[in-house]
Tab-separated table of C-alpha atoms in Angstrom:
chain	number	residue	atom	x	y	z
A	1	MET	CA	0.421	26.661	-50.693
A	2	SER	CA	-0.508	24.056	-47.591
A	3	ASP	CA	0.359	19.677	-47.834
A	4	LYS	CA	-3.754	19.588	-47.736
A	5	GLU	CA	-4.152	21.794	-50.445
A	6	ILE	CA	-1.733	20.263	-52.725
A	7	ASP	CA	-3.196	16.825	-52.128
A	8	ARG	CA	-6.630	18.300	-52.653
A	9	ALA	CA	-5.132	20.144	-56.079
A	10	ASP	CA	-4.590	16.698	-57.122
A	11	VAL	CA	-8.089	14.621	-56.757
A	12	ILE	CA	-9.373	18.019	-58.151
A	13	ARG	CA	-7.097	17.198	-61.101
A	14	ASP	CA	-8.925	14.342	-61.210
A	15	VAL	CA	-11.837	15.004	-61.357
A	16	CYS	CA	-11.662	17.356	-63.706
A	17	GLU	CA	-10.286	14.885	-66.305
A	18	ARG	CA	-13.016	12.809	-65.585
A	19	ARG	CA	-10.238	9.927	-64.524
A	20	LEU	CA	-12.179	10.069	-60.652
A	21	ARG	CA	-16.501	10.617	-59.776
A	22	ARG	CA	-17.311	14.086	-57.465
A	23	LYS	CA	-19.287	11.936	-55.624
A	24	ASP	CA	-15.581	9.350	-54.619
A	25	ALA	CA	-13.122	12.508	-54.436
A	26	ALA	CA	-16.123	14.156	-51.726
A	27	THR	CA	-15.021	11.368	-50.076
A	28	LEU	CA	-12.043	10.841	-50.063
A	29	LEU	CA	-11.890	15.066	-49.010
A	30	SER	CA	-14.015	14.821	-46.503
A	31	LEU	CA	-16.450	17.288	-47.919
A	32	THR	CA	-19.338	17.483	-49.976
A	33	GLU	CA	-20.218	17.219	-53.827
A	34	ARG	CA	-21.230	20.853	-53.600
A	35	GLN	CA	-17.716	22.291	-52.569
A	36	VAL	CA	-15.699	20.263	-54.682
A	37	GLN	CA	-17.742	21.605	-57.423
A	38	ARG	CA	-17.417	24.904	-55.890
A	39	LEU	CA	-12.878	24.171	-56.066
A	40	MET	CA	-13.403	22.339	-59.740
A	41	ASN	CA	-14.661	24.910	-61.399
A	42	GLN	CA	-12.421	27.556	-59.431
A	43	PHE	CA	-9.018	25.280	-59.819
A	44	ARG	CA	-10.964	25.833	-64.196
A	45	GLN	CA	-10.606	28.979	-64.091
A	46	SER	CA	-7.360	29.613	-61.464
A	47	GLY	CA	-5.520	26.729	-61.921
A	48	ILE	CA	-4.029	25.298	-58.885
A	49	GLU	CA	-3.735	29.059	-57.427
A	50	GLY	CA	-7.713	28.639	-57.292
A	51	LEU	CA	-7.072	26.118	-53.986
A	52	VAL	CA	-5.114	27.809	-52.496
A	53	SER	CA	-7.505	29.726	-48.678
A	54	LYS	CA	-8.499	33.161	-49.626
A	55	ARG	CA	-8.370	33.624	-45.582
A	56	ARG	CA	-4.411	32.897	-45.768
A	57	GLY	CA	-2.718	36.536	-44.049
A	58	LYS	CA	-5.555	37.886	-43.126
A	59	PRO	CA	-6.677	38.848	-39.449
A	60	SER	CA	-8.990	36.754	-37.497
A	61	ASN	CA	-12.116	37.960	-37.058
A	62	ASN	CA	-12.595	37.197	-33.622
A	63	ARG	CA	-8.761	38.517	-32.959
A	64	CYS	CA	-8.102	40.859	-29.952
A	65	PRO	CA	-8.670	44.577	-30.371
A	66	ASP	CA	-4.684	45.935	-30.569
A	67	LYS	CA	-5.167	47.935	-28.206
A	68	PHE	CA	-6.772	45.588	-25.763
A	69	LYS	CA	-4.243	43.589	-25.963
A	70	LEU	CA	-1.152	45.832	-25.337
A	71	TYR	CA	-3.640	46.523	-21.731
A	72	VAL	CA	-3.039	42.708	-21.222
A	73	LEU	CA	-0.007	43.037	-22.408
A	74	ASN	CA	1.435	46.128	-19.748
A	75	LEU	CA	-0.966	44.231	-16.992
A	76	ILE	CA	1.818	41.269	-16.867
A	77	GLN	CA	4.375	42.754	-17.784
A	78	GLN	CA	3.782	44.868	-14.843
A	79	TYR	CA	2.149	43.089	-11.802
A	80	TYR	CA	3.024	39.271	-13.492
A	81	ALA	CA	6.643	39.127	-15.885
A	82	ASP	CA	7.594	35.613	-13.692
A	83	PHE	CA	3.824	34.010	-13.736
A	84	GLY	CA	3.417	30.874	-16.887
A	85	PRO	CA	0.360	31.802	-18.820
A	86	THR	CA	-2.333	29.978	-16.422
A	87	LEU	CA	-2.069	31.144	-13.879
A	88	ALA	CA	-1.204	35.183	-15.237
A	89	THR	CA	-4.450	34.378	-16.861
A	90	GLU	CA	-6.399	33.064	-13.568
A	91	LYS	CA	-4.322	36.413	-11.998
A	92	LEU	CA	-6.186	38.310	-14.867
A	93	HIS	CA	-9.611	36.996	-14.263
A	94	GLU	CA	-9.700	37.676	-10.330
A	95	ASP	CA	-7.927	40.401	-10.312
A	96	HIS	CA	-8.481	42.817	-12.908
A	97	GLY	CA	-12.165	41.222	-14.873
A	98	VAL	CA	-10.207	40.651	-17.562
A	99	ASP	CA	-11.445	37.373	-19.348
A	100	VAL	CA	-8.572	35.674	-22.269
A	101	SER	CA	-8.450	32.353	-22.359
A	102	ARG	CA	-5.136	30.595	-21.242
A	103	GLU	CA	-3.684	29.784	-25.211
A	104	THR	CA	-4.039	33.739	-26.538
A	105	VAL	CA	-2.404	34.994	-22.898
A	106	ARG	CA	0.655	31.589	-24.079
A	107	ARG	CA	0.985	33.280	-27.580
A	108	TRP	CA	0.852	36.850	-26.334
A	109	MET	CA	4.292	36.605	-23.795
A	110	ILE	CA	6.090	34.097	-26.113
A	111	SER	CA	5.793	37.072	-28.598
A	112	CYS	CA	7.004	39.476	-25.983
A	113	GLY	CA	9.685	37.584	-24.733
A	114	LEU	CA	7.763	36.703	-21.654
A	115	TRP	CA	7.504	33.135	-21.643
A	116	ILE	CA	9.273	30.435	-23.250
A	117	PRO	CA	7.591	27.461	-23.894
A	118	HIS	CA	9.694	24.109	-23.320
A	119	ALA	CA	10.043	23.006	-26.636
A	120	GLN	CA	12.467	25.615	-26.771
A	121	ARG	CA	14.225	25.643	-23.907
A	122	LYS	CA	17.645	24.905	-23.353
A	123	PRO	CA	18.308	21.023	-22.137
A	124	ARG	CA	19.299	20.488	-18.622
A	125	VAL	CA	22.506	19.334	-18.622
A	126	TYR	CA	23.111	16.117	-16.482
A	127	GLN	CA	27.134	16.186	-15.843
A	128	PRO	CA	28.280	12.127	-15.511
A	129	ARG	CA	29.725	11.568	-11.578
A	130	GLN	CA	32.213	8.724	-11.444
A	131	ARG	CA	31.661	5.708	-9.478
A	132	ARG	CA	33.700	6.237	-6.235
A	133	ASP	CA	37.069	4.765	-5.628
A	134	CYS	CA	36.276	1.072	-3.220
A	135	LEU	CA	34.015	-1.376	-2.219
A	136	GLY	CA	31.809	0.385	1.173
A	137	GLU	CA	32.399	4.304	0.401
A	138	LEU	CA	29.038	4.931	-0.673
A	139	ILE	CA	25.998	2.676	-0.649
A	140	GLN	CA	23.031	3.876	-2.246
A	141	ILE	CA	19.563	3.019	-0.947
A	142	ASP	CA	16.322	2.675	-2.747
A	143	GLY	CA	12.807	1.316	-2.141
A	144	SER	CA	10.545	0.495	-4.440
A	145	HIS	CA	6.189	-0.662	-4.600
A	146	HIS	CA	5.391	-2.146	-7.390
A	147	ASP	CA	3.648	-5.422	-7.909
A	148	TRP	CA	6.448	-8.121	-7.331
A	149	PHE	CA	4.444	-10.842	-6.773
A	150	GLU	CA	2.226	-10.675	-9.763
A	151	GLY	CA	-0.684	-10.920	-7.853
A	152	ARG	CA	-0.087	-13.380	-5.899
A	153	SER	CA	0.508	-11.939	-3.107
A	154	PRO	CA	-0.395	-8.067	-1.888
A	155	LYS	CA	1.939	-5.073	-3.326
A	156	CYS	CA	4.591	-4.867	-1.060
A	157	CYS	CA	8.004	-2.462	-1.201
A	158	LEU	CA	11.676	-3.331	-2.275
A	159	LEU	CA	14.429	-1.831	-0.393
A	160	VAL	CA	16.721	-2.470	-2.123
A	161	PHE	CA	21.148	-0.877	-0.849
A	162	ILE	CA	23.835	-0.891	-4.259
A	163	ASP	CA	27.285	-0.056	-4.453
A	164	ASP	CA	28.325	2.584	-5.741
A	165	ALA	CA	32.175	1.595	-6.609
A	166	THR	CA	31.304	-1.979	-8.151
A	167	GLY	CA	27.285	-1.222	-8.835
A	168	ARG	CA	27.094	-4.658	-6.600
A	169	LEU	CA	23.452	-5.863	-4.575
A	170	MET	CA	24.643	-5.538	-1.357
A	171	HIS	CA	21.271	-6.226	0.680
A	172	LEU	CA	17.710	-6.683	-0.541
A	173	ARG	CA	14.634	-6.744	1.742
A	174	PHE	CA	11.088	-6.983	0.790
A	175	GLY	CA	8.318	-5.032	3.232
A	176	ASP	CA	4.944	-4.203	2.918
A	177	THR	CA	5.893	-0.425	3.378
A	178	GLU	CA	8.713	1.807	2.845
A	179	SER	CA	8.761	2.616	6.757
A	180	THR	CA	11.276	3.830	9.089
A	181	PHE	CA	11.132	0.587	11.002
A	182	ASP	CA	11.455	-1.584	7.827
A	183	TYR	CA	14.696	0.439	7.123
A	184	LEU	CA	16.110	0.254	10.208
A	185	ALA	CA	15.615	-4.027	9.843
A	186	ALA	CA	17.207	-3.628	6.867
A	187	THR	CA	20.110	-1.139	7.539
A	188	ARG	CA	20.905	-3.659	11.493
A	189	GLU	CA	21.108	-7.149	8.656
A	190	TYR	CA	23.462	-5.071	6.029
A	191	ILE	CA	25.768	-4.146	8.711
A	192	GLU	CA	25.754	-7.481	10.927
A	193	LYS	CA	26.348	-8.921	7.196
A	194	HIS	CA	28.944	-6.315	5.900
A	195	GLY	CA	29.897	-4.261	8.779
A	196	ARG	CA	29.369	-0.197	8.632
A	197	PRO	CA	29.717	1.669	5.231
A	198	LEU	CA	31.264	5.234	4.407
A	199	ALA	CA	28.069	6.769	3.530
A	200	PHE	CA	24.107	5.816	2.093
A	201	TYR	CA	23.085	7.524	-0.189
A	202	SER	CA	19.498	8.264	-0.459
A	203	ASP	CA	16.639	10.424	-1.376
A	204	ARG	CA	14.883	12.977	0.544
A	205	HIS	CA	11.981	10.972	1.951
A	206	SER	CA	10.962	12.078	5.250
A	207	ILE	CA	12.552	8.952	6.136
A	208	PHE	CA	15.786	10.601	6.089
A	209	HIS	CA	15.298	14.046	5.402
A	210	VAL	CA	13.867	16.816	7.755
A	211	SER	CA	11.743	19.565	5.521
A	212	LYS	CA	11.741	23.078	6.259
A	213	ARG	CA	8.116	23.612	7.851
A	214	ASP	CA	9.272	20.738	10.106
A	215	ALA	CA	12.722	21.693	11.141
A	216	HIS	CA	11.550	23.643	14.252
A	217	THR	CA	10.509	20.394	15.799
A	218	ASN	CA	13.469	17.877	15.030
A	219	ARG	CA	16.915	18.152	12.878
A	220	ILE	CA	17.702	14.907	12.350
A	221	THR	CA	14.798	11.590	11.954
A	222	GLN	CA	15.053	8.503	13.656
A	223	TYR	CA	17.027	7.142	10.630
A	224	GLY	CA	19.301	9.733	10.477
A	225	ARG	CA	19.578	9.266	14.451
A	226	ALA	CA	20.187	5.853	14.214
A	227	LEU	CA	22.843	6.368	11.644
A	228	GLN	CA	24.501	8.547	13.770
A	229	ASP	CA	25.205	6.994	16.216
A	230	LEU	CA	27.143	4.595	14.320
A	231	ASN	CA	29.564	6.501	12.697
A	232	ILE	CA	27.200	6.851	9.201
A	233	GLU	CA	27.070	9.867	6.719
A	234	LEU	CA	23.859	9.668	5.318
A	235	ILE	CA	23.626	11.811	2.172
A	236	CYS	CA	19.566	12.797	0.243
A	237	ALA	CA	19.889	13.314	-3.162
A	238	ASN	CA	18.358	16.478	-4.374
A	239	SER	CA	16.912	14.719	-7.627
A	240	SER	CA	16.408	11.200	-9.650
A	241	GLN	CA	19.032	11.223	-11.825
A	242	ALA	CA	21.466	12.199	-8.965
A	243	LYS	CA	21.268	8.576	-7.448
A	244	GLY	CA	20.642	6.791	-11.231
A	245	ARG	CA	22.370	3.956	-10.458
A	246	VAL	CA	20.448	2.823	-8.168
A	247	GLU	CA	17.126	3.753	-9.668
A	248	ARG	CA	18.325	1.753	-12.778
A	249	ALA	CA	18.848	-0.932	-10.426
A	250	ASN	CA	15.264	-0.953	-10.130
A	251	GLN	CA	14.230	-1.087	-13.589
A	252	THR	CA	16.432	-4.093	-13.686
A	253	LEU	CA	15.427	-5.942	-10.484
A	254	GLN	CA	11.452	-5.573	-11.875
A	255	ASP	CA	12.070	-7.008	-14.718
A	256	ARG	CA	14.417	-9.826	-13.713
A	257	LEU	CA	13.118	-10.542	-10.101
A	258	ILE	CA	9.849	-10.762	-10.964
A	259	LYS	CA	10.262	-13.697	-13.291
A	260	ALA	CA	13.184	-15.115	-10.960
A	261	MET	CA	10.161	-15.103	-7.901
A	262	ARG	CA	7.903	-17.269	-10.689
A	263	LEU	CA	9.810	-19.896	-12.170
A	264	GLU	CA	11.300	-20.513	-8.192
A	265	TYR	CA	7.615	-20.720	-7.070
A	266	VAL	CA	8.124	-18.069	-4.166
A	267	ASN	CA	4.280	-16.393	-3.208
A	268	THR	CA	5.233	-14.393	0.172
A	269	ILE	CA	7.434	-11.535	1.777
A	270	GLU	CA	8.589	-13.789	4.001
A	271	GLN	CA	9.864	-16.603	1.507
A	272	ALA	CA	11.394	-13.937	-0.611
A	273	ASN	CA	13.363	-13.197	2.281
A	274	THR	CA	15.342	-16.316	2.481
A	275	TRP	CA	15.489	-16.577	-0.846
A	276	LEU	CA	17.076	-12.931	-1.761
A	277	PRO	CA	20.411	-14.398	-0.959
A	278	CYS	CA	20.692	-17.010	-4.339
A	279	PHE	CA	19.430	-13.906	-6.200
A	280	ILE	CA	22.064	-11.475	-5.304
A	281	ASP	CA	25.122	-13.999	-5.896
A	282	ASP	CA	23.367	-14.890	-9.315
A	283	PHE	CA	23.266	-10.503	-10.551
A	284	ASN	CA	26.645	-9.543	-8.383
A	285	ARG	CA	27.796	-12.705	-11.557
A	286	ARG	CA	26.300	-10.594	-14.077
A	287	PHE	CA	26.491	-7.536	-13.845
A	288	ALA	CA	28.931	-6.371	-10.678
A	289	LYS	CA	31.560	-4.184	-11.832
A	290	PRO	CA	35.123	-4.669	-9.838
A	291	ALA	CA	36.346	-1.421	-8.229
A	292	ARG	CA	39.488	1.127	-9.203
A	293	PHE	CA	40.566	0.605	-5.528
A	294	PRO	CA	41.091	-2.823	-3.816
A	295	LYS	CA	40.767	-2.045	-0.537
A	296	ASN	CA	36.989	-2.141	1.433
A	297	MET	CA	35.940	0.616	3.490
A	298	HIS	CA	33.266	-1.323	5.248
A	299	ARG	CA	34.356	-1.225	9.428
A	300	PRO	CA	32.793	-4.048	12.126
A	301	PHE	CA	30.837	-3.087	13.973
A	302	VAL	CA	31.820	-2.025	17.932
A	303	GLY	CA	29.186	-3.103	20.642
A	304	ASP	CA	26.695	-6.072	21.633
A	305	VAL	CA	24.013	-7.643	20.740
A	306	PHE	CA	22.451	-4.477	23.238
A	307	ASP	CA	23.359	-2.066	21.623
A	308	MET	CA	21.794	-2.718	18.830
A	309	ASP	CA	19.046	-3.113	19.687
A	310	ASP	CA	18.816	-0.408	21.306
A	311	THR	CA	20.216	1.873	18.352
A	312	PHE	CA	17.615	0.351	15.467
A	313	ALA	CA	15.025	1.554	18.898
A	314	TRP	CA	12.746	3.901	18.167
A	315	HIS	CA	13.508	7.064	20.212
A	316	ASP	CA	11.997	9.642	21.926
A	317	THR	CA	11.460	11.744	25.515
A	318	ARG	CA	8.932	12.726	27.624
A	319	VAL	CA	9.596	14.761	31.469
A	320	LEU	CA	8.103	12.714	34.625
A	321	SER	CA	5.490	14.600	36.398
A	322	LYS	CA	5.543	14.882	40.497
A	323	SER	CA	3.655	12.041	40.352
A	324	LEU	CA	6.338	9.735	38.227
A	325	THR	CA	4.484	9.735	35.425
A	326	PHE	CA	4.962	9.646	31.739
A	327	GLN	CA	2.992	9.246	28.631
A	328	TYR	CA	3.840	7.726	25.121
A	329	ASP	CA	1.477	6.452	22.905
A	330	LYS	CA	-1.708	7.540	24.757
A	331	VAL	CA	-0.445	5.241	27.325
A	332	LEU	CA	-0.266	5.783	30.602
A	333	TYR	CA	3.496	4.873	32.330
A	334	LEU	CA	4.429	4.900	36.381
A	335	VAL	CA	7.693	4.878	37.460
A	336	GLU	CA	8.884	2.862	40.340
A	337	PRO	CA	8.585	5.358	43.337
A	338	THR	CA	12.589	4.247	45.118
A	339	GLU	CA	14.723	6.584	46.852
A	340	GLU	CA	16.686	7.271	43.383
A	341	ASN	CA	14.382	7.253	41.021
A	342	SER	CA	12.110	10.250	43.403
A	343	ARG	CA	14.021	13.298	42.063
A	344	LEU	CA	13.509	12.138	38.808
A	345	ALA	CA	10.087	14.098	38.797
A	346	GLY	CA	10.615	16.805	36.227
A	347	GLU	CA	13.150	15.501	34.744
A	348	ALA	CA	13.367	14.246	31.176
A	349	VAL	CA	13.894	10.064	30.169
A	350	LYS	CA	14.687	8.738	26.573
A	351	ILE	CA	11.947	6.305	25.130
A	352	LEU	CA	13.417	3.493	22.899
A	353	ASP	CA	10.382	1.895	21.251
A	354	TYR	CA	11.583	-1.072	20.373
A	355	PRO	CA	10.761	-3.658	16.482
A	356	ASP	CA	9.303	-6.036	18.291
A	357	GLY	CA	6.757	-4.321	20.326
A	358	ARG	CA	8.988	-3.234	23.961
A	359	ILE	CA	9.100	-0.749	25.807
A	360	ALA	CA	12.685	0.723	27.386
A	361	VAL	CA	13.179	3.954	29.390
A	362	MET	CA	16.045	5.138	30.417
A	363	TYR	CA	17.987	8.238	32.491
A	364	GLY	CA	21.531	8.373	31.029
A	365	GLU	CA	22.475	5.191	31.497
A	366	ARG	CA	19.856	3.344	33.969
A	367	ALA	CA	17.713	1.631	33.215
A	368	LEU	CA	14.104	2.464	34.602
A	369	GLU	CA	10.970	-0.008	36.422
A	370	CYS	CA	7.937	1.578	35.213
A	371	ARG	CA	4.794	-0.062	35.380
A	372	ILE	CA	1.612	0.524	32.709
A	373	PHE	CA	-1.555	1.324	32.070
A	374	ASP	CA	-3.369	1.412	28.727
A	375	LYS	CA	-5.968	3.690	28.623
A	376	LEU	CA	-7.616	1.813	25.286
A	377	ALA	CA	-7.832	-2.085	27.418
A	378	GLU	CA	-10.531	-2.726	28.529
A	379	VAL	CA	-10.206	-2.116	32.794
A	380	ASP	CA	-13.045	-4.410	35.005
A	381	GLN	CA	-13.778	-2.161	37.773
A	382	GLY	CA	-13.418	-4.384	40.061
A	383	GLN	CA	-9.296	-5.460	38.542
A	384	ILE	CA	-9.570	-1.163	39.929
A	385	VAL	CA	-9.938	-2.062	43.419
A	386	GLU	CA	-7.035	-5.034	43.770
A	387	ASN	CA	-4.567	-2.744	42.733
A	388	LYS	CA	-3.753	0.317	45.026
A	389	ARG	CA	-1.824	2.045	43.463
A	390	LEU	CA	-3.621	2.407	40.685
A	391	GLY	CA	-7.216	3.191	41.752
A	392	ALA	CA	-7.108	7.028	41.489
A	393	VAL	CA	-6.053	7.096	37.551
A	394	LEU	CA	-7.833	3.422	36.561
A	395	SER	CA	-11.285	4.729	37.977
A	396	PHE	CA	-10.277	7.918	35.772
A	397	ALA	CA	-9.703	5.646	33.093
A	398	GLN	CA	-12.684	4.416	33.530
A	399	LYS	CA	-14.887	7.479	33.528
A	400	LYS	CA	-13.062	8.344	29.682
A	401	GLN	CA	-13.229	4.599	28.922
A	402	ASP	CA	-17.147	5.708	29.174
A	403	GLU	CA	-16.897	8.513	27.441
A	404	MET	CA	-15.040	7.585	24.542
A	405	ASP	CA	-17.017	4.643	23.178
A	406	ARG	CA	-17.181	4.950	19.108
A	407	ALA	CA	-14.235	3.939	16.986
A	408	ASP	CA	-12.544	6.394	16.026
A	409	GLN	CA	-12.063	8.115	19.586
A	410	ARG	CA	-10.016	5.230	20.522
A	411	SER	CA	-7.254	4.595	17.346
A	412	ARG	CA	-3.657	5.382	18.856
A	413	SER	CA	-1.207	8.347	18.048
A	414	LYS	CA	-1.178	8.817	14.045
A	415	SER	CA	2.702	10.340	15.286
A	416	MET	CA	3.523	6.557	17.408
A	417	PRO	CA	5.602	4.337	14.642
A	418	LYS	CA	3.773	2.271	12.966
A	419	ARG	CA	4.747	-1.526	13.819
A	420	ARG	CA	4.865	0.200	17.191
A	421	ALA	CA	1.442	0.657	17.358
A	422	GLN	CA	-0.227	-2.676	15.932
A	423	LEU	CA	1.665	-4.216	18.671
A	424	ARG	CA	0.414	-2.645	21.815
A	425	ALA	CA	-3.609	-3.033	19.282
A	426	ILE	CA	-3.592	-6.263	20.365
A	427	GLY	CA	-1.364	-6.278	23.094
A	428	ARG	CA	-2.422	-7.505	27.600
A	429	ASN	CA	-1.902	-4.418	29.922
A	430	PRO	CA	0.430	-6.758	32.063
A	431	ALA	CA	-0.050	-3.627	34.454
A	432	LEU	CA	-3.930	-5.921	35.520
A	433	ASP	CA	-2.234	-9.416	35.108
């Protein structure tokens, strides 16, 4: 007997012995009074066995024929042996015209050993990884999106740098989004404060990792290129559990950091980035552990501030046309036609797009002087006449502006850095000043 039938037997016994009214028993069992009377008759006639369902052990009237079941299982074994029940059900309906429920297919596949339920699968084993030996040997990095200011400011992202050997918070930085420029800015601040670590350990975000479908274009990301220039190894984890130290730190920060900012009346990103060093010192005093060996593996940065600027800029390449022009982010750049530059037609030049909106054009180690014409800026025809050299180009752009009058066609290139596009959108055109 089932537990439900055992409980029902106690109620029916009380009704038969007049300790309970039939109406109350119907309410307790969620049955009608007539059904309670039938159960009483069965109990008086056969005892407690009379309350056992007569259908137990018998096949359902709506069951599928055994011949149909074998036909479906043969199709699954022949074509869909490694499919899941849901996908196998869809393919049976689409390719073979077999209509059967997903749950039925799942039970049939389990009975034949073609599918193992998740409850019966062996759990995956994640062996713990020992901490690194020295400070700066491996720095785990991650971005945590959260309502950090509890509605006092818009939701933002916290970039977390934590040392693997000690569990120390090395650096924190708030940003609007988890973008390449935000990581480059945070990494620059880290290096200026601590030096260059041996390696950064991150997830497989597109900022750090190039997927296979994009591998034919660039084999390395902008962030990976910057770390390569700094001689820092970038390691991408296969799972969140692999970089569990920074993931657990994010959970702690989402509890303690939020409450600390509330008590300190920190309400904006700018205030938080200024106040964060105080929180980092208090956090490390409570939770940091000593490294196995006292050696600090951070290395100083060799170079000046200009080298640092170039390293953490967005790098791209363009090929100069015969007229010594190239286009970048829907802006036409004209290289000064000096005798030395006239030999560069058809050569590739490197574009350095700085976070503050500046653009530098390099050919090898030499900087090229350029003038720009922004096709998206409003142009006055009178100014076109004054500029002798850009007259033909500006005339062509004027016609294009008349055609591209809708706002959706006058947007910046989506492939360009987000911060750069925003700065350019509100900037003036130096060629027209």
